[in-house]
CSV table of C-alpha atoms and ligand atoms in Angstrom, one decimal:
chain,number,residue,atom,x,y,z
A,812,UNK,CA,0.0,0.0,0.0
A,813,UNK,CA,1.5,3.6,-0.7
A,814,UNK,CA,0.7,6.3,1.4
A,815,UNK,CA,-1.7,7.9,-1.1
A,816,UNK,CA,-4.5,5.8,-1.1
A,817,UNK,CA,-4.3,5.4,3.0
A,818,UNK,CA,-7.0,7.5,4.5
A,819,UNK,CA,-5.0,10.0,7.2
A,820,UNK,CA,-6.3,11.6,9.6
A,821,UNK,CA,-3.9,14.3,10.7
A,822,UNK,CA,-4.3,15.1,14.4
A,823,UNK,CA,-2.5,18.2,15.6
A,824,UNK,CA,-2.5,20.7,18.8
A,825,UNK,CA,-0.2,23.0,20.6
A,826,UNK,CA,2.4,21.8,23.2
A,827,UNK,CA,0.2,20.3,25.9
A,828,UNK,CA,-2.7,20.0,24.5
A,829,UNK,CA,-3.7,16.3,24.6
A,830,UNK,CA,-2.6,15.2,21.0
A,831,UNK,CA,-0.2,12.0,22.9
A,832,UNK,CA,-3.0,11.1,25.2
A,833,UNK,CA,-5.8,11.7,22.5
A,834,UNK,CA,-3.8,9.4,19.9
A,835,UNK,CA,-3.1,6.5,22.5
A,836,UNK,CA,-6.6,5.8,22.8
A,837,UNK,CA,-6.7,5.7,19.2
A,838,UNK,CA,-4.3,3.0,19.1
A,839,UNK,CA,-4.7,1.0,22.3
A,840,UNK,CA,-8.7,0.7,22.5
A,841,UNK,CA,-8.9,0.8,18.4
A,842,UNK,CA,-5.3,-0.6,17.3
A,843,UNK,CA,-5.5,2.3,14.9
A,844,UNK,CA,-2.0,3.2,13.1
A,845,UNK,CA,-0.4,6.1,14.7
A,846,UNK,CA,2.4,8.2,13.2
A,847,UNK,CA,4.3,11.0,15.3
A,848,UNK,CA,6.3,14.0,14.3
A,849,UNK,CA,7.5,14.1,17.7
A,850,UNK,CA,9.2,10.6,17.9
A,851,UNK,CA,10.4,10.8,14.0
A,852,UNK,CA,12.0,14.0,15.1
A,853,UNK,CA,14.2,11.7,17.6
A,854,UNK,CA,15.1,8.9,15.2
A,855,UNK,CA,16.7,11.7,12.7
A,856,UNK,CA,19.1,13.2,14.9
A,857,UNK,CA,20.2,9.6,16.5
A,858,UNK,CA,23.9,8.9,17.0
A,859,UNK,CA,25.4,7.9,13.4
A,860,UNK,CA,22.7,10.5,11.9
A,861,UNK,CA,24.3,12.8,9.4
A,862,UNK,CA,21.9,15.6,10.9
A,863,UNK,CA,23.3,15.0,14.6
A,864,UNK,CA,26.7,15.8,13.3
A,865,UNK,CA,25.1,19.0,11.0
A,866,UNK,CA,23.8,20.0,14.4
A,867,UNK,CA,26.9,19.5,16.4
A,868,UNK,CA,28.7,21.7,14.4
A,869,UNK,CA,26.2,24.3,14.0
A,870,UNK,CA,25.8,24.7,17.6
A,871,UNK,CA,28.9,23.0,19.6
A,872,UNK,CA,29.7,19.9,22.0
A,873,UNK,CA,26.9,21.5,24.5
A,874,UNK,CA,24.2,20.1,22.4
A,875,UNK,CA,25.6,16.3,22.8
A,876,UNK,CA,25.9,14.4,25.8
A,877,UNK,CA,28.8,12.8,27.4
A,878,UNK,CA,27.4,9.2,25.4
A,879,UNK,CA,27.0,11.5,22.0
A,880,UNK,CA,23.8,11.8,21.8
A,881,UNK,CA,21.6,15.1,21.4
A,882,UNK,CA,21.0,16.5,24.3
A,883,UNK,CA,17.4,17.6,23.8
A,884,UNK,CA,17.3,20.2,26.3
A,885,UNK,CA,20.0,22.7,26.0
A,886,UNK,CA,18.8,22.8,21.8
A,887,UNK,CA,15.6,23.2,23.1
A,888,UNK,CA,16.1,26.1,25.6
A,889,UNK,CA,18.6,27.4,22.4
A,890,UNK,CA,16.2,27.3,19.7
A,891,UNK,CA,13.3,28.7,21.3
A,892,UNK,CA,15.5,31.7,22.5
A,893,UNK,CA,16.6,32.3,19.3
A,894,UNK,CA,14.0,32.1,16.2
A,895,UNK,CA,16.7,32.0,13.4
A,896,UNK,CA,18.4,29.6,15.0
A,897,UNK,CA,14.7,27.4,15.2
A,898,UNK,CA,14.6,27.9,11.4
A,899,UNK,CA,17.3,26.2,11.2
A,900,UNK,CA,16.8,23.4,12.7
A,901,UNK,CA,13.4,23.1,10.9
A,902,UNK,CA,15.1,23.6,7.5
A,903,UNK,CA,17.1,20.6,8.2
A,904,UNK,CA,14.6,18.2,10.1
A,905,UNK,CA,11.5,18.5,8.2
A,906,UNK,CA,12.4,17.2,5.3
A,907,UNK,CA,14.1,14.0,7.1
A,908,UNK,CA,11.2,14.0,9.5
A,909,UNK,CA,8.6,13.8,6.4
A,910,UNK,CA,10.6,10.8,5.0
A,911,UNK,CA,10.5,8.6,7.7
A,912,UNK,CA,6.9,10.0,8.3
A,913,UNK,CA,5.9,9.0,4.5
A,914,UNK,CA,7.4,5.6,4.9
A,915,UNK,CA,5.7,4.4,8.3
A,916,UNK,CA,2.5,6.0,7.1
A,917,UNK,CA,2.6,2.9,3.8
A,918,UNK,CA,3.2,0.8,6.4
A,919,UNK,CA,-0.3,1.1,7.8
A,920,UNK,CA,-2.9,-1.7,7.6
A,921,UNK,CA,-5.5,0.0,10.0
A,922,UNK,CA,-8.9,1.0,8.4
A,923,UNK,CA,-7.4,4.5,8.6
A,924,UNK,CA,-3.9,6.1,10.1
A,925,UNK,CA,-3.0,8.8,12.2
A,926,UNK,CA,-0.2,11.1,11.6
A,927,UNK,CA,0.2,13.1,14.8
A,928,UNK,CA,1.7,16.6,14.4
A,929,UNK,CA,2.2,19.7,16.7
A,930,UNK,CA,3.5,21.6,13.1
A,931,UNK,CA,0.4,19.9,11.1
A,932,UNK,CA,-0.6,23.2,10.4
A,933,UNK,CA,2.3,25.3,10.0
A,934,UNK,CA,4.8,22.9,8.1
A,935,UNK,CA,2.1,22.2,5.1
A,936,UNK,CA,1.9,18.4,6.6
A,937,UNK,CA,-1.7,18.6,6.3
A,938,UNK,CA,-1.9,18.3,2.8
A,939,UNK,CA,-1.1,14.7,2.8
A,940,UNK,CA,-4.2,14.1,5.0
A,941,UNK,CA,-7.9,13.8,4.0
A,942,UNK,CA,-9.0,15.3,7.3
A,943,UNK,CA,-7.5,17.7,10.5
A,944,UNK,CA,-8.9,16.7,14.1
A,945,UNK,CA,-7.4,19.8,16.2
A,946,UNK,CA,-7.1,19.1,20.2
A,947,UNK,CA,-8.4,22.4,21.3
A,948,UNK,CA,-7.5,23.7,25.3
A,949,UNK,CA,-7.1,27.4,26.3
A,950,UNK,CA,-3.9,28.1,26.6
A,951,UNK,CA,-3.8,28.9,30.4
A,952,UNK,CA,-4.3,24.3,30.4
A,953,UNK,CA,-1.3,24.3,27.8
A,954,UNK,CA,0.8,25.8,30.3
A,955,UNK,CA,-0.4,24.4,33.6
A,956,UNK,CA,-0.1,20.8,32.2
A,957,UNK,CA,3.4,21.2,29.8
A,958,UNK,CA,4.9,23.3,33.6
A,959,UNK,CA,3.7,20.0,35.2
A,960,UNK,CA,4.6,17.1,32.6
A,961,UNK,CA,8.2,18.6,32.0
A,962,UNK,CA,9.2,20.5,34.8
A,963,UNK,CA,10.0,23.5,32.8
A,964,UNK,CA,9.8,27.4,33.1
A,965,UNK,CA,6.5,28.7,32.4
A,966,UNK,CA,8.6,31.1,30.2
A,967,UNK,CA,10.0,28.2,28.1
A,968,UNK,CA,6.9,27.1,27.4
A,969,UNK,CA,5.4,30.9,26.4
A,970,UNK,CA,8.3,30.9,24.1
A,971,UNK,CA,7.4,27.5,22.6
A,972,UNK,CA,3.7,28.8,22.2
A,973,UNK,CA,4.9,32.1,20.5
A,974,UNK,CA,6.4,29.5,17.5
A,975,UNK,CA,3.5,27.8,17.1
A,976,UNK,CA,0.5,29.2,15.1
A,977,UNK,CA,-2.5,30.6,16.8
A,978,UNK,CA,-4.9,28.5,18.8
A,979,UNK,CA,-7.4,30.3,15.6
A,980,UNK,CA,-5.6,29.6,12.7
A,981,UNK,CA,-5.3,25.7,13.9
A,982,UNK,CA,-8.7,25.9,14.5
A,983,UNK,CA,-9.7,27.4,10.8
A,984,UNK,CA,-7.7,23.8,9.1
A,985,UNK,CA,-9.9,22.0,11.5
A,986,UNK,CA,-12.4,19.5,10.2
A,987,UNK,CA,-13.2,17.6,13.4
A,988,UNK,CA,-11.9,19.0,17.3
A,989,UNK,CA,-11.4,17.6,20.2
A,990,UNK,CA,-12.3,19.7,23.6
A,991,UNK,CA,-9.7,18.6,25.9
A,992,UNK,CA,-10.8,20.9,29.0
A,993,UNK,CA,-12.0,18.0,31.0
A,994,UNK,CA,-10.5,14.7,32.6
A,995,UNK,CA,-8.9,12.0,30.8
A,996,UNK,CA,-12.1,9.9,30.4
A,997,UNK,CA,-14.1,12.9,29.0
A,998,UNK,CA,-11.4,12.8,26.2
A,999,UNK,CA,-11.2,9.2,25.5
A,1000,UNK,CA,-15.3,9.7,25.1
A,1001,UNK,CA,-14.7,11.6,22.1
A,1002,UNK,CA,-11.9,9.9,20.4
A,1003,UNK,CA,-14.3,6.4,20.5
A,1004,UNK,CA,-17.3,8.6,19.0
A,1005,UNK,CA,-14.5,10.0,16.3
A,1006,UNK,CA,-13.7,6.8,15.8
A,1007,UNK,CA,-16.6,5.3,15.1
A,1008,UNK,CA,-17.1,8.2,12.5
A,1009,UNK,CA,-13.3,7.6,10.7
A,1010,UNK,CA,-14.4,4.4,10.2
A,1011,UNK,CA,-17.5,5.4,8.3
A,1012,UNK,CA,-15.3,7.5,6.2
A,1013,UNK,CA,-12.8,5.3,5.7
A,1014,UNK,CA,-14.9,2.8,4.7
A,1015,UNK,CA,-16.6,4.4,2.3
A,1016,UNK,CA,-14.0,5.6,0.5
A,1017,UNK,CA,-12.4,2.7,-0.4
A,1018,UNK,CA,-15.8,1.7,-1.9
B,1429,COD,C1,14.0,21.5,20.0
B,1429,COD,C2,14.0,20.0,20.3
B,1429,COD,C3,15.3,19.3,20.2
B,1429,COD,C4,13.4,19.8,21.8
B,1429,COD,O1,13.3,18.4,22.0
B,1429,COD,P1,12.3,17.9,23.2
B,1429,COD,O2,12.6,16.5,23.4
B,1429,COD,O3,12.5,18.8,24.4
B,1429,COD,O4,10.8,18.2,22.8
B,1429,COD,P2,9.9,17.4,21.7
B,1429,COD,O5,10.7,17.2,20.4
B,1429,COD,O6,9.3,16.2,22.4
B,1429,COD,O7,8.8,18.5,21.4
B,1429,COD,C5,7.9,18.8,22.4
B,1429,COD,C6,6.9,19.9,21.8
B,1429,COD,O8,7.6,21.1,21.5
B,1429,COD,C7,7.0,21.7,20.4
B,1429,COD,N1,7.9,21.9,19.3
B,1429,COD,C8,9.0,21.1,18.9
B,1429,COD,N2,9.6,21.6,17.9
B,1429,COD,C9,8.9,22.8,17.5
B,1429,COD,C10,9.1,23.8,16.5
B,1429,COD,N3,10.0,23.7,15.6
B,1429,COD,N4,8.2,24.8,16.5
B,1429,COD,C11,7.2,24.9,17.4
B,1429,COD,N5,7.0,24.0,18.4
B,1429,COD,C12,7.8,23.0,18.5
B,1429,COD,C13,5.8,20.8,20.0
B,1429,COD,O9,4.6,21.1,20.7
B,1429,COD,C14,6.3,19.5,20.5
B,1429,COD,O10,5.2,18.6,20.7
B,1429,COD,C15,13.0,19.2,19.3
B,1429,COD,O11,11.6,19.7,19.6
B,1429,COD,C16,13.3,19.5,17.8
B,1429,COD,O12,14.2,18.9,17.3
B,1429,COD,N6,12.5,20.4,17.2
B,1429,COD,C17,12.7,20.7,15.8
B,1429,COD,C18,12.0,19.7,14.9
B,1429,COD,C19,10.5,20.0,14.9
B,1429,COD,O13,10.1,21.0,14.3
B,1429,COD,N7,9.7,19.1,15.6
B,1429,COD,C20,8.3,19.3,15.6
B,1429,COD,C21,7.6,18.1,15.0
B,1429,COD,S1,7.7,18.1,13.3
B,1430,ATP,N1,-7.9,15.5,29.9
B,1430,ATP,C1,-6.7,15.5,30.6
B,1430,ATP,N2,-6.8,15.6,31.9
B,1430,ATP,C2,-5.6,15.6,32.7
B,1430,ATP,N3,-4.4,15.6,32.1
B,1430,ATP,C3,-4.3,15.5,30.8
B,1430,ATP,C4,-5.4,15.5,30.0
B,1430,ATP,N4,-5.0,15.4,28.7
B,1430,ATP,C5,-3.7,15.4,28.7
B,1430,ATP,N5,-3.2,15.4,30.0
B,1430,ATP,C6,-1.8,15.5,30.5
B,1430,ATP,O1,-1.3,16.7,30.0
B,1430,ATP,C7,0.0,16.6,29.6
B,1430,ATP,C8,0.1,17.0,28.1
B,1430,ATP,O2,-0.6,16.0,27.3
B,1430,ATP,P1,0.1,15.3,26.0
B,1430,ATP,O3,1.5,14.9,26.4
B,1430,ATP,O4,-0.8,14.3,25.5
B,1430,ATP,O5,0.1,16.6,25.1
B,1430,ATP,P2,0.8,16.8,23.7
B,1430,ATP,O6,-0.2,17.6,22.9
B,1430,ATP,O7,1.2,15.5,23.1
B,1430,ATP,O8,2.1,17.6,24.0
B,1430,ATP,P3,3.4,18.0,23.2
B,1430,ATP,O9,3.0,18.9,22.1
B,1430,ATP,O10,4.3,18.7,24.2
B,1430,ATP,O11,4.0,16.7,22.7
B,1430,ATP,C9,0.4,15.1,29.8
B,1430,ATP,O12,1.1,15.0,31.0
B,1430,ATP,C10,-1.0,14.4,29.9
B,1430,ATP,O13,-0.9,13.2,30.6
């Protein structure tokens, strides 16, 4: 199967917003194929990567760790500091990052796949989806629960928001969105009824 005739879902958010927790109920209560930007973004810059070595000597020995590989949170604090630098670093990832994407995405026997995205919007990604499900929380949650997950400055993750596009602009691409202002089991309620509705769609299209 080739990535074109998959049906994709693409599922995006800002940082915090619920897109890990909404796609793991995608996969573990519906085995539904998921695909992250996030993780491909590690696999790219692992030891014996050309890009981990474009990045080392862009930036210095600070960004590696004693064992060589990235260290994720000195580039972070970097990058979001300084935006040219973060332009960067996108001009060399994304492309590397949409590869390995593509090629896990052919891999998916699922009725439907899920290619989960913070940068859905932003890096054009959407375009290889048939549908955008936004993960919508005021940003005043974003903060509280990235502070708490990561044990970062509130600062850091202001920054990180200022790079991202609008919670209004994600929400224009959105097709389908996901309210994630209540508990954990609220959330998982309206992944199953989205579900239920990709599968309709899915479906169908192949017919
Ligand atoms: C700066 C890096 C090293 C920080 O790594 P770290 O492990 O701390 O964070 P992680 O990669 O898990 O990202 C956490 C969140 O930060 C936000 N974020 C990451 N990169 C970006 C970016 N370029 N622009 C805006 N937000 C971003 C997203 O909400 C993401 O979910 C890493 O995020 C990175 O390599 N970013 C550049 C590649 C990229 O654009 N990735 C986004 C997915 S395509
Ligand atoms: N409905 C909820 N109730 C309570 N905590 C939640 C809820 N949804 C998500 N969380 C928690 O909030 C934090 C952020 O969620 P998650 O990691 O899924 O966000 P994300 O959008 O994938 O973030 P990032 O863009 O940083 O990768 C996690 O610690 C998660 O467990």
């Amino acid at each position: 199967m080739t990535s074109s005739n998959i049906f994709i879902i693409g599922l995006t958010g800002g940082i915090g917003s619920g897109k890990s927790a909404a796609a793991a109920r995608f996969a573990e209560a519906h085995g539904i194929h998921v695909v992250d930007a996030d993780i491909k973004s590690r696999v790219v810059v692992e030891p014996g990567r050309p890009a981990l070595h474009q990045i080392a000597d862009r930036f210095g020995d600070a960004v590696l760790q004693e064992d060589g590989s990235l260290n994720r949170a000195v580039l972070r604090e970097h990058v979001f500091q300084y935006p040219n630098e973060r332009r960067w670093l996108e001009q060399l990832l994304h492309p590397l990052i949409r590869e390995e994407t593509v090629n896990d995405l052919a891999s998916a026997e699922s009725p439907y796949a899920l290619l989960v995205s913070p940068l859905l919007v932003e890096s054009g990604q959407y375009q290889m989806t048939r549908r955008v499900l936004v993960v919508d929380v005021p940003e005043a949650l974003q903060i509280a629960r990235t502070t708490l997950r990561d044990k970062v400055p509130e600062e850091q993750v202001r920054a990180i928001l200022q790079a991202q596009a609008r919670r209004e602009e994600r929400l224009r691409h959105a097709d389908d969105v996901i309210t994630n202002d209540r508990d954990l089991a609220a959330l998982h309620h309206q992944v199953d009824q989205l579900h239920q509705f990709y599968l309709t769609l899915s479906t169908g299209a192949k017919q």
